[in-house]
mmCIF file of C-alpha atoms in Angstrom:
data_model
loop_
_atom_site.group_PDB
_atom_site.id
_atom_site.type_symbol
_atom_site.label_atom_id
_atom_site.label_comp_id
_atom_site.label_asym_id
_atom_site.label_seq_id
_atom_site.Cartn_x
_atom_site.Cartn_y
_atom_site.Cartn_z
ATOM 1 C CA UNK T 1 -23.562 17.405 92.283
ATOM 2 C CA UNK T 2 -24.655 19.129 89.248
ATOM 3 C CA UNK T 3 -22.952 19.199 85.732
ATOM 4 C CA UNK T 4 -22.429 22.594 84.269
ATOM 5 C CA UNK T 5 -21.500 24.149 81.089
ATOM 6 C CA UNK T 6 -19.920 27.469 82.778
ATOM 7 C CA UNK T 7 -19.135 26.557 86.054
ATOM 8 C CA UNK T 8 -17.590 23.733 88.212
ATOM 9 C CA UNK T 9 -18.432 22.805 91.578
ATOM 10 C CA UNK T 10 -15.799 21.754 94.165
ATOM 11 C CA UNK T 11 -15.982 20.086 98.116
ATOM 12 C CA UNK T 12 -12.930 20.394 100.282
ATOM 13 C CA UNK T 13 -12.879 20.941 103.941
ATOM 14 C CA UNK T 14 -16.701 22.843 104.429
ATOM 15 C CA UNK T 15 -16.122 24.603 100.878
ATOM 16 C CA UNK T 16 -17.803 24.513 98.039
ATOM 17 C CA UNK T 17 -15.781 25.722 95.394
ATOM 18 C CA UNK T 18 -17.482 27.383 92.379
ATOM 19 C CA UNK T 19 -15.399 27.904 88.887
ATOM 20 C CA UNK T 20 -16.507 30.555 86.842
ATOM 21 C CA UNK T 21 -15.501 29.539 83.558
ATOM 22 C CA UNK T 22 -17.010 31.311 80.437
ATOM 23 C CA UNK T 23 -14.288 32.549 78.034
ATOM 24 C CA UNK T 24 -13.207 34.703 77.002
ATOM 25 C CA UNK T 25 -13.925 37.038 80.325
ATOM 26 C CA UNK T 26 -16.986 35.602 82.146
ATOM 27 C CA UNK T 27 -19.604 37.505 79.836
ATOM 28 C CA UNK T 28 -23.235 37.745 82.571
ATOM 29 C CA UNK T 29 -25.210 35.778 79.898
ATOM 30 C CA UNK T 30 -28.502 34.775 80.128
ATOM 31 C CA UNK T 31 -26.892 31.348 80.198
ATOM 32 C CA UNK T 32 -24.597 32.202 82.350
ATOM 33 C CA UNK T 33 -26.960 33.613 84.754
ATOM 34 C CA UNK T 34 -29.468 30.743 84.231
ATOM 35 C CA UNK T 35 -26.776 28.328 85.315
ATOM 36 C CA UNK T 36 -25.198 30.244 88.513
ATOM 37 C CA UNK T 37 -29.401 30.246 89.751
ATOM 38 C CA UNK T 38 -28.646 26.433 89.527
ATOM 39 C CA UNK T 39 -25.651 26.430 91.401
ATOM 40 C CA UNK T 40 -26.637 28.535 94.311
ATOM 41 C CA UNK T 41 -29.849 26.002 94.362
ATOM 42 C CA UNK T 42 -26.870 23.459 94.778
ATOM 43 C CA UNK T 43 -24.672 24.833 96.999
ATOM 44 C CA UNK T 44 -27.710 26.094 99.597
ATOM 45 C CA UNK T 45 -28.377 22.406 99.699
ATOM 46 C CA UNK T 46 -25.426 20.795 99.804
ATOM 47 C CA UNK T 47 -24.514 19.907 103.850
ATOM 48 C CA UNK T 48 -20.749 19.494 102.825
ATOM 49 C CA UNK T 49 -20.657 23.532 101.615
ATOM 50 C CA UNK T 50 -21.104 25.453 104.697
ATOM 51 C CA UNK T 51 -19.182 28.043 103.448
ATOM 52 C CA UNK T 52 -18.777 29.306 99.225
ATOM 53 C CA UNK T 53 -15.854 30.686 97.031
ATOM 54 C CA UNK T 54 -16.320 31.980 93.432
ATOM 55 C CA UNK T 55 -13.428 31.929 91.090
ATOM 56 C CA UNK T 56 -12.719 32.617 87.652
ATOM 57 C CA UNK T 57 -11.386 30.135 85.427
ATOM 58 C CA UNK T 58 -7.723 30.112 84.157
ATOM 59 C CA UNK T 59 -7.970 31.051 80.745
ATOM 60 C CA UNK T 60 -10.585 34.104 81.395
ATOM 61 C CA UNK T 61 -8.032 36.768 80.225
ATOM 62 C CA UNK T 62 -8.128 39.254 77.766
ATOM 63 C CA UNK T 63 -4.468 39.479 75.590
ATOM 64 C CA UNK T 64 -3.384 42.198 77.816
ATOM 65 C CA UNK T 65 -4.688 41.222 81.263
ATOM 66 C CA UNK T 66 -6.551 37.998 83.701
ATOM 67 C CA UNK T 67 -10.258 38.486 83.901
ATOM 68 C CA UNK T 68 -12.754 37.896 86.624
ATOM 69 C CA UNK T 69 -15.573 38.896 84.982
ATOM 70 C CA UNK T 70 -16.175 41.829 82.118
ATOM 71 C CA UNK T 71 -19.713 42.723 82.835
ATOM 72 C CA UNK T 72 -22.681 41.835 80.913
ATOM 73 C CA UNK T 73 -23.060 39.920 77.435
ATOM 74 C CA UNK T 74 -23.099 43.308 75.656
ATOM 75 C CA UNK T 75 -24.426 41.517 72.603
ATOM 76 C CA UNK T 76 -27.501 40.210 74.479
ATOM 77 C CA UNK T 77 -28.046 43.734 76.358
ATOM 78 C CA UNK T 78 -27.977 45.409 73.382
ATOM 79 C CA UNK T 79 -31.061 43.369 71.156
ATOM 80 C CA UNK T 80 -32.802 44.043 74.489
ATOM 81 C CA UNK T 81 -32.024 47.745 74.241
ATOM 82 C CA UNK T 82 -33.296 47.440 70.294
ATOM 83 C CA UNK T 83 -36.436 45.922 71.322
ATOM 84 C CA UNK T 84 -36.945 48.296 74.134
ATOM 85 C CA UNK T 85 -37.374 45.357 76.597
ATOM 86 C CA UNK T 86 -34.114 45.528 78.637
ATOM 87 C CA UNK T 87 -35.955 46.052 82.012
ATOM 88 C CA UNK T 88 -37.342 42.723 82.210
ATOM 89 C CA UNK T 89 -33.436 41.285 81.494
ATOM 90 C CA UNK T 90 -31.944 43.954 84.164
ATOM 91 C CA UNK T 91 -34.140 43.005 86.852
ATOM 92 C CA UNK T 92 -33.788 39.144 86.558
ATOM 93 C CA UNK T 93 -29.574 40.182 87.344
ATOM 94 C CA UNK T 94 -30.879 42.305 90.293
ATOM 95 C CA UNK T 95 -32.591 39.579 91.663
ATOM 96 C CA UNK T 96 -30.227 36.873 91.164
ATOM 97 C CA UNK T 97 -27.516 39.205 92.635
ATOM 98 C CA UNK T 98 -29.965 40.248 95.593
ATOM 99 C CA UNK T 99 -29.745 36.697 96.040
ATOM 100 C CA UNK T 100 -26.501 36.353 96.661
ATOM 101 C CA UNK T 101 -26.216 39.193 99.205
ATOM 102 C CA UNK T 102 -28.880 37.199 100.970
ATOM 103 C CA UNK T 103 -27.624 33.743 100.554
ATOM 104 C CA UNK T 104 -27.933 31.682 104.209
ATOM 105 C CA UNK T 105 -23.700 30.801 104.513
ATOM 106 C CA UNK T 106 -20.900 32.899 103.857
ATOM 107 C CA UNK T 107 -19.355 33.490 100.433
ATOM 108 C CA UNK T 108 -16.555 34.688 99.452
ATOM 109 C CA UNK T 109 -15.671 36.091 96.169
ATOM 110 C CA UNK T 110 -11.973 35.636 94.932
ATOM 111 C CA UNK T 111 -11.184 38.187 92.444
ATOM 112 C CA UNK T 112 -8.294 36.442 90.821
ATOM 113 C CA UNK T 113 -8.180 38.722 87.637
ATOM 114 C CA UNK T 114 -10.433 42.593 86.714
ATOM 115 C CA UNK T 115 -14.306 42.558 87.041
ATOM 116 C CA UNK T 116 -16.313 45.913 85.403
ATOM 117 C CA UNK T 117 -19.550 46.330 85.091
ATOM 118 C CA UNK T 118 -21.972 43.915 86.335
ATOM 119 C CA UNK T 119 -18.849 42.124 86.936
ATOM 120 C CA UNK T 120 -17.779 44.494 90.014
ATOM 121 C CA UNK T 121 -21.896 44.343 90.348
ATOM 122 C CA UNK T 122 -21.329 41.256 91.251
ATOM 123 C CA UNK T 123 -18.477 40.844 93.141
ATOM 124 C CA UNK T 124 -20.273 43.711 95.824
ATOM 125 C CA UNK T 125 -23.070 40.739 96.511
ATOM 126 C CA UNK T 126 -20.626 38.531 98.115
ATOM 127 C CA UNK T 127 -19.956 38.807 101.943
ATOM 128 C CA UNK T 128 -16.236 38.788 101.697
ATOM 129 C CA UNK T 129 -13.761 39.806 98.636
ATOM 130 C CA UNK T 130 -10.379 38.730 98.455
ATOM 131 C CA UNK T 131 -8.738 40.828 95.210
ATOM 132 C CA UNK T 132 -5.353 40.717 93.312
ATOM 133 C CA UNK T 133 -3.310 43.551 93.593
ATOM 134 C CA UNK T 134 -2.739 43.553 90.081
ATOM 135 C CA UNK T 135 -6.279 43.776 89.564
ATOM 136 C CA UNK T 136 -8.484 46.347 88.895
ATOM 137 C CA UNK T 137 -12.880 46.911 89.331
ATOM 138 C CA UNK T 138 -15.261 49.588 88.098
ATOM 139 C CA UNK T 139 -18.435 50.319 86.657
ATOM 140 C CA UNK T 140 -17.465 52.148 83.213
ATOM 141 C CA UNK T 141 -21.100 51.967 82.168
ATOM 142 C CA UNK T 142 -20.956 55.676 82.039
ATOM 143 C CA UNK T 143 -19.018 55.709 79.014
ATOM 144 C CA UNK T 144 -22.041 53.586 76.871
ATOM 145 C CA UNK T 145 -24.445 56.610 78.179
ATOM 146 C CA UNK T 146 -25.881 54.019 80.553
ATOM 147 C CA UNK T 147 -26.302 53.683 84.107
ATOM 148 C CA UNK T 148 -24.907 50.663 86.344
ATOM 149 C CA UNK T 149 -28.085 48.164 86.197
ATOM 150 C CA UNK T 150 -27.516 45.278 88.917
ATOM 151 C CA UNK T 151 -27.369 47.415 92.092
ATOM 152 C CA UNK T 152 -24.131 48.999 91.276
ATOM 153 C CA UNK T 153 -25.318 52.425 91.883
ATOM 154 C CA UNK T 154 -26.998 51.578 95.326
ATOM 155 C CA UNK T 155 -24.229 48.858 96.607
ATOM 156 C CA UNK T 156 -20.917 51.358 95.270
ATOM 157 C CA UNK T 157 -22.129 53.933 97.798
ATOM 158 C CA UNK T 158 -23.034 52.095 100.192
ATOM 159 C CA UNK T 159 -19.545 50.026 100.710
ATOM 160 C CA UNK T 160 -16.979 52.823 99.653
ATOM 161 C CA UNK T 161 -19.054 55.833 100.884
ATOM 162 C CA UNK T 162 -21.065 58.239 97.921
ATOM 163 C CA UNK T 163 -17.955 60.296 96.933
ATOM 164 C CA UNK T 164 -16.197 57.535 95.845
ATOM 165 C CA UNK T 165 -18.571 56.238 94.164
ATOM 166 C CA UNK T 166 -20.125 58.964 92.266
ATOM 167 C CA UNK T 167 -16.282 59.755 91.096
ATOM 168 C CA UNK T 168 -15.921 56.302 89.604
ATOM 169 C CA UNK T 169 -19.461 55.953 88.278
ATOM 170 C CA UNK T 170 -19.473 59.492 86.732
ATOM 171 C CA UNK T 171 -16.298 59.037 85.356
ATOM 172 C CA UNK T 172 -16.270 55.336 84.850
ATOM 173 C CA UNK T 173 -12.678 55.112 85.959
ATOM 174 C CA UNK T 174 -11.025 52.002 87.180
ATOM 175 C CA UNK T 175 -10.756 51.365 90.799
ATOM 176 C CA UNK T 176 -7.171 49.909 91.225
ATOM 177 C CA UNK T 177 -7.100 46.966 93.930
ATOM 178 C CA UNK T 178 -5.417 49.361 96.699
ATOM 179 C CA UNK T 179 -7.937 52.420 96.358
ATOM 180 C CA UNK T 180 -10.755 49.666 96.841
ATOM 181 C CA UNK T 181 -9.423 48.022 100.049
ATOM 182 C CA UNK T 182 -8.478 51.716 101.557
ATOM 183 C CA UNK T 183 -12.067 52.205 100.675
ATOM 184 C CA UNK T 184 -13.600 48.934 102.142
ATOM 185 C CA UNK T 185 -14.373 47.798 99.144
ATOM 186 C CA UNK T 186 -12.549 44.706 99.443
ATOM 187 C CA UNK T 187 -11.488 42.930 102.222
ATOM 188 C CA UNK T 188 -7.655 41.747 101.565
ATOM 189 C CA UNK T 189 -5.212 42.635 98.321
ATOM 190 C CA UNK T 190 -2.744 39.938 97.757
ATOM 191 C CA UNK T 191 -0.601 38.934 94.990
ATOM 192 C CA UNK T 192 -2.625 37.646 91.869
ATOM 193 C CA UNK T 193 -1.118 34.026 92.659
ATOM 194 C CA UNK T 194 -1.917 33.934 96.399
ATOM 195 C CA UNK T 195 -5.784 35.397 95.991
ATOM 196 C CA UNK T 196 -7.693 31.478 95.279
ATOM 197 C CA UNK T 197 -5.151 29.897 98.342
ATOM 198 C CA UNK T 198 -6.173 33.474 100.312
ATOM 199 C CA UNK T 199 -9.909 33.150 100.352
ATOM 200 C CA UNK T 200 -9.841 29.289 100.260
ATOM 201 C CA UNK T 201 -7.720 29.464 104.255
ATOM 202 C CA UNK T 202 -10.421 31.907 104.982
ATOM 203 C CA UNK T 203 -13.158 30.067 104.018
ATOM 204 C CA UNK T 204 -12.090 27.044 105.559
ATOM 205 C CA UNK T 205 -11.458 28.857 108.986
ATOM 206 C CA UNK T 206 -15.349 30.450 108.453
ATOM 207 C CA UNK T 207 -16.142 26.642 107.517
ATOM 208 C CA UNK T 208 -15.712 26.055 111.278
ATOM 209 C CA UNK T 209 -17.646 28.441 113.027
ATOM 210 C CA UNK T 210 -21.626 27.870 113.574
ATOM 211 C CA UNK T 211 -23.598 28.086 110.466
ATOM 212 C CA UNK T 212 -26.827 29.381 112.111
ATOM 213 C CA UNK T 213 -24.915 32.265 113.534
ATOM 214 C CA UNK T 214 -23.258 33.264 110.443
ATOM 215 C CA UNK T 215 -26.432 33.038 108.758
ATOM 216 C CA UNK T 216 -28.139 35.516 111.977
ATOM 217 C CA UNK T 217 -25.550 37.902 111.535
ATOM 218 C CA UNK T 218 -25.319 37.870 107.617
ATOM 219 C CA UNK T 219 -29.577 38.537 107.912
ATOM 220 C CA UNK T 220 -29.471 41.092 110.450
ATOM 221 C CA UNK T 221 -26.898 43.017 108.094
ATOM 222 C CA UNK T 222 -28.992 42.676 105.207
ATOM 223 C CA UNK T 223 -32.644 43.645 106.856
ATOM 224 C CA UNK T 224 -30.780 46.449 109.194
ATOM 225 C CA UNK T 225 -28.769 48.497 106.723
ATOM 226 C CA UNK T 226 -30.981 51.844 105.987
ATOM 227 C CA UNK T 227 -33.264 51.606 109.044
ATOM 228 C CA UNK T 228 -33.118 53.607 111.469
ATOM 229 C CA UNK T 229 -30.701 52.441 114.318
ATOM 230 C CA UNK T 230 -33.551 51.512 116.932
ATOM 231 C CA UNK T 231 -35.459 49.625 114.256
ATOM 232 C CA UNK T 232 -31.701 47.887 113.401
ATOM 233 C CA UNK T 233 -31.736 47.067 117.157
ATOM 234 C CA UNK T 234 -35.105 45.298 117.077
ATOM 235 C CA UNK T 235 -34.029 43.352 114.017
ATOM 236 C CA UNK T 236 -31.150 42.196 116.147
ATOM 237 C CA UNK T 237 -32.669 41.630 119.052
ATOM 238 C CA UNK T 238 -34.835 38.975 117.256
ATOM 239 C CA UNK T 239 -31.731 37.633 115.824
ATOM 240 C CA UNK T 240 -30.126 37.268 119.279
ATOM 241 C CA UNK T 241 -33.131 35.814 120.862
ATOM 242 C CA UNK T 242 -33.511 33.123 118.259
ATOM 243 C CA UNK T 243 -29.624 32.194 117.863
ATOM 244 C CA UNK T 244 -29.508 31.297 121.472
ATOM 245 C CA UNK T 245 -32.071 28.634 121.710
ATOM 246 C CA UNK T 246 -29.277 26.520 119.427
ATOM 247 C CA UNK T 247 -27.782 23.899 119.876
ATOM 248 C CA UNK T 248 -24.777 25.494 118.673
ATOM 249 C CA UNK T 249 -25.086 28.292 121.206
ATOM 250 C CA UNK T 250 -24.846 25.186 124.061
ATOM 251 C CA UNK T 251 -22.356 23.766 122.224
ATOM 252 C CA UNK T 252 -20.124 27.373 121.979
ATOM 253 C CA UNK T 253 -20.623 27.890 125.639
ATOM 254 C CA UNK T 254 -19.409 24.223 126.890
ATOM 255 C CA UNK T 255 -16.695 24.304 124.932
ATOM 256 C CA UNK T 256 -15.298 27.923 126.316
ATOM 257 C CA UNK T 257 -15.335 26.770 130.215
ATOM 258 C CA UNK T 258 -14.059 23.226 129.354
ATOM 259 C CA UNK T 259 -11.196 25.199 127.140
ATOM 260 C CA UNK T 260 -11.661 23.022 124.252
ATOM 261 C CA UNK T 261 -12.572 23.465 120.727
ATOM 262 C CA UNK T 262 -16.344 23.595 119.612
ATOM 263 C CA UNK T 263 -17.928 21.239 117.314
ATOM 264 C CA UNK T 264 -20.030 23.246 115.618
ATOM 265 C CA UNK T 265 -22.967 20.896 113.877
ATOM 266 C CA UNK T 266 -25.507 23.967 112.224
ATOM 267 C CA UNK T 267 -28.135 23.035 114.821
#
């Protein structure tokens, strides 16, 4: 298990808990970003994480409000912006973020305090969101005459629909935690205290289930969203055919005409 200057790493019961913890708010630092490339290498390795949570820290507040993340290190972005070289910066966060959209088990994200900018950027990676109601997410890049730069303008659209999403980006209003569940942005809104317990009981029950099926069905998301639906079909197909030569697939099958439990071993 690796040691880390922003983040902690946690294993309880098929989780591996990661702790954000960057004060004041979780800045997306280059090392920041450095270090989270580290702990997905970690976590994608580790046998006793079959499943991942992010968190932020405790003490990433601002004086008014708890803090997820606030979006990139604006003092970083902007010498990059200076120097005319901010491409090179924005597409090492795609990429990392891409990453996490694609990562082989199931994360979950629990927003336990506000995340704008590349902060909601990067809370849209993860498979499953669990979000305070107190809470609030947006992409207010808008209002520094910039664009959303980590996939926020393709990801917005494509989990709360493109009217939503141009209103908010255009505008760079806050989404408040009950206009982003109505609009699938999120998958539960709970009281701030109850979000880390909330996604830690889900990711324990997910912890369960058969790794190389999760992984199947988290791929043939990913490679089938914008094909057409026949080329989707092919891309599941393969998926299908594959999944059932597992041992896990035997194992599922036994264990539902025997009427017991499955034992699940990512085989």
């Amino acid at each position: 298990m690796g040691t880390y200057e922003y983040f902690s790493v946690k294993y309880e019961d098929g989780v591996a808990l990661v702790t954000m913890n960057r004060p004041p708010v979780n800045a997306l630092s280059k090392g920041l970003l450095d270090e989270l490339e580290k702990v997905l290498d970690e976590v994608e390795k580790a046998p006793e994480g079959r499943v991942m949570v992010v968190a932020a820290g405790d003490e990433i507040r601002t004086k008014s409000r708890k803090m997820f993340c606030g979006g990139a290190d604006i003092s970083e972005f902007g010498q990059a912006w200076s120097s005319g070289d901010s491409s090179k910066m924005t597409r090492r966060g795609q990429l990392l973020l891409t990453r996490i959209e694609k990562f082989p088990k199931v994360t979950v994200v629990a927003l336990n305090g506000s995340a704008f900018g590349g902060g909601t950027e990067l809370a849209m990676c993860f498979h499953l969101r669990v979000m305070a109601e107190e809470a609030e997410l947006g992409q207010p890049e808008i209002k520094l005459a910039i664009i959303p730069g980590y996939g926020g303008t393709q990801r917005l659209p494509r989990l709360m629909g493109r009217t939503p999403a141009l209103y908010y980006m255009l505008t760079g209003d806050s989404i408040p935690a009950q206009e982003a569940l109505k609009h699938g942005l999120v998958n539960f809104v709970v009281p701030m205290a109850e979000v880390l317990p909330k996604a830690m009981e889900l990711a324990k029950r997910l912890a369960q289930g058969p790794p190389v099926a999760q992984r199947m069905v988290i791929e043939a998301v990913n490679e089938g969203m914008g094909r057409p639906v026949d080329e989707g079909l092919l891309v599941e197909l393969e998926k299908m055919t594959a999944v059932t030569r597992t041992e896990d697939a035997i194992e599922g099958a036994m264990a539902f005409m025997q009427k017991r439990p499955p034992q699940f071993k990512g085989k």
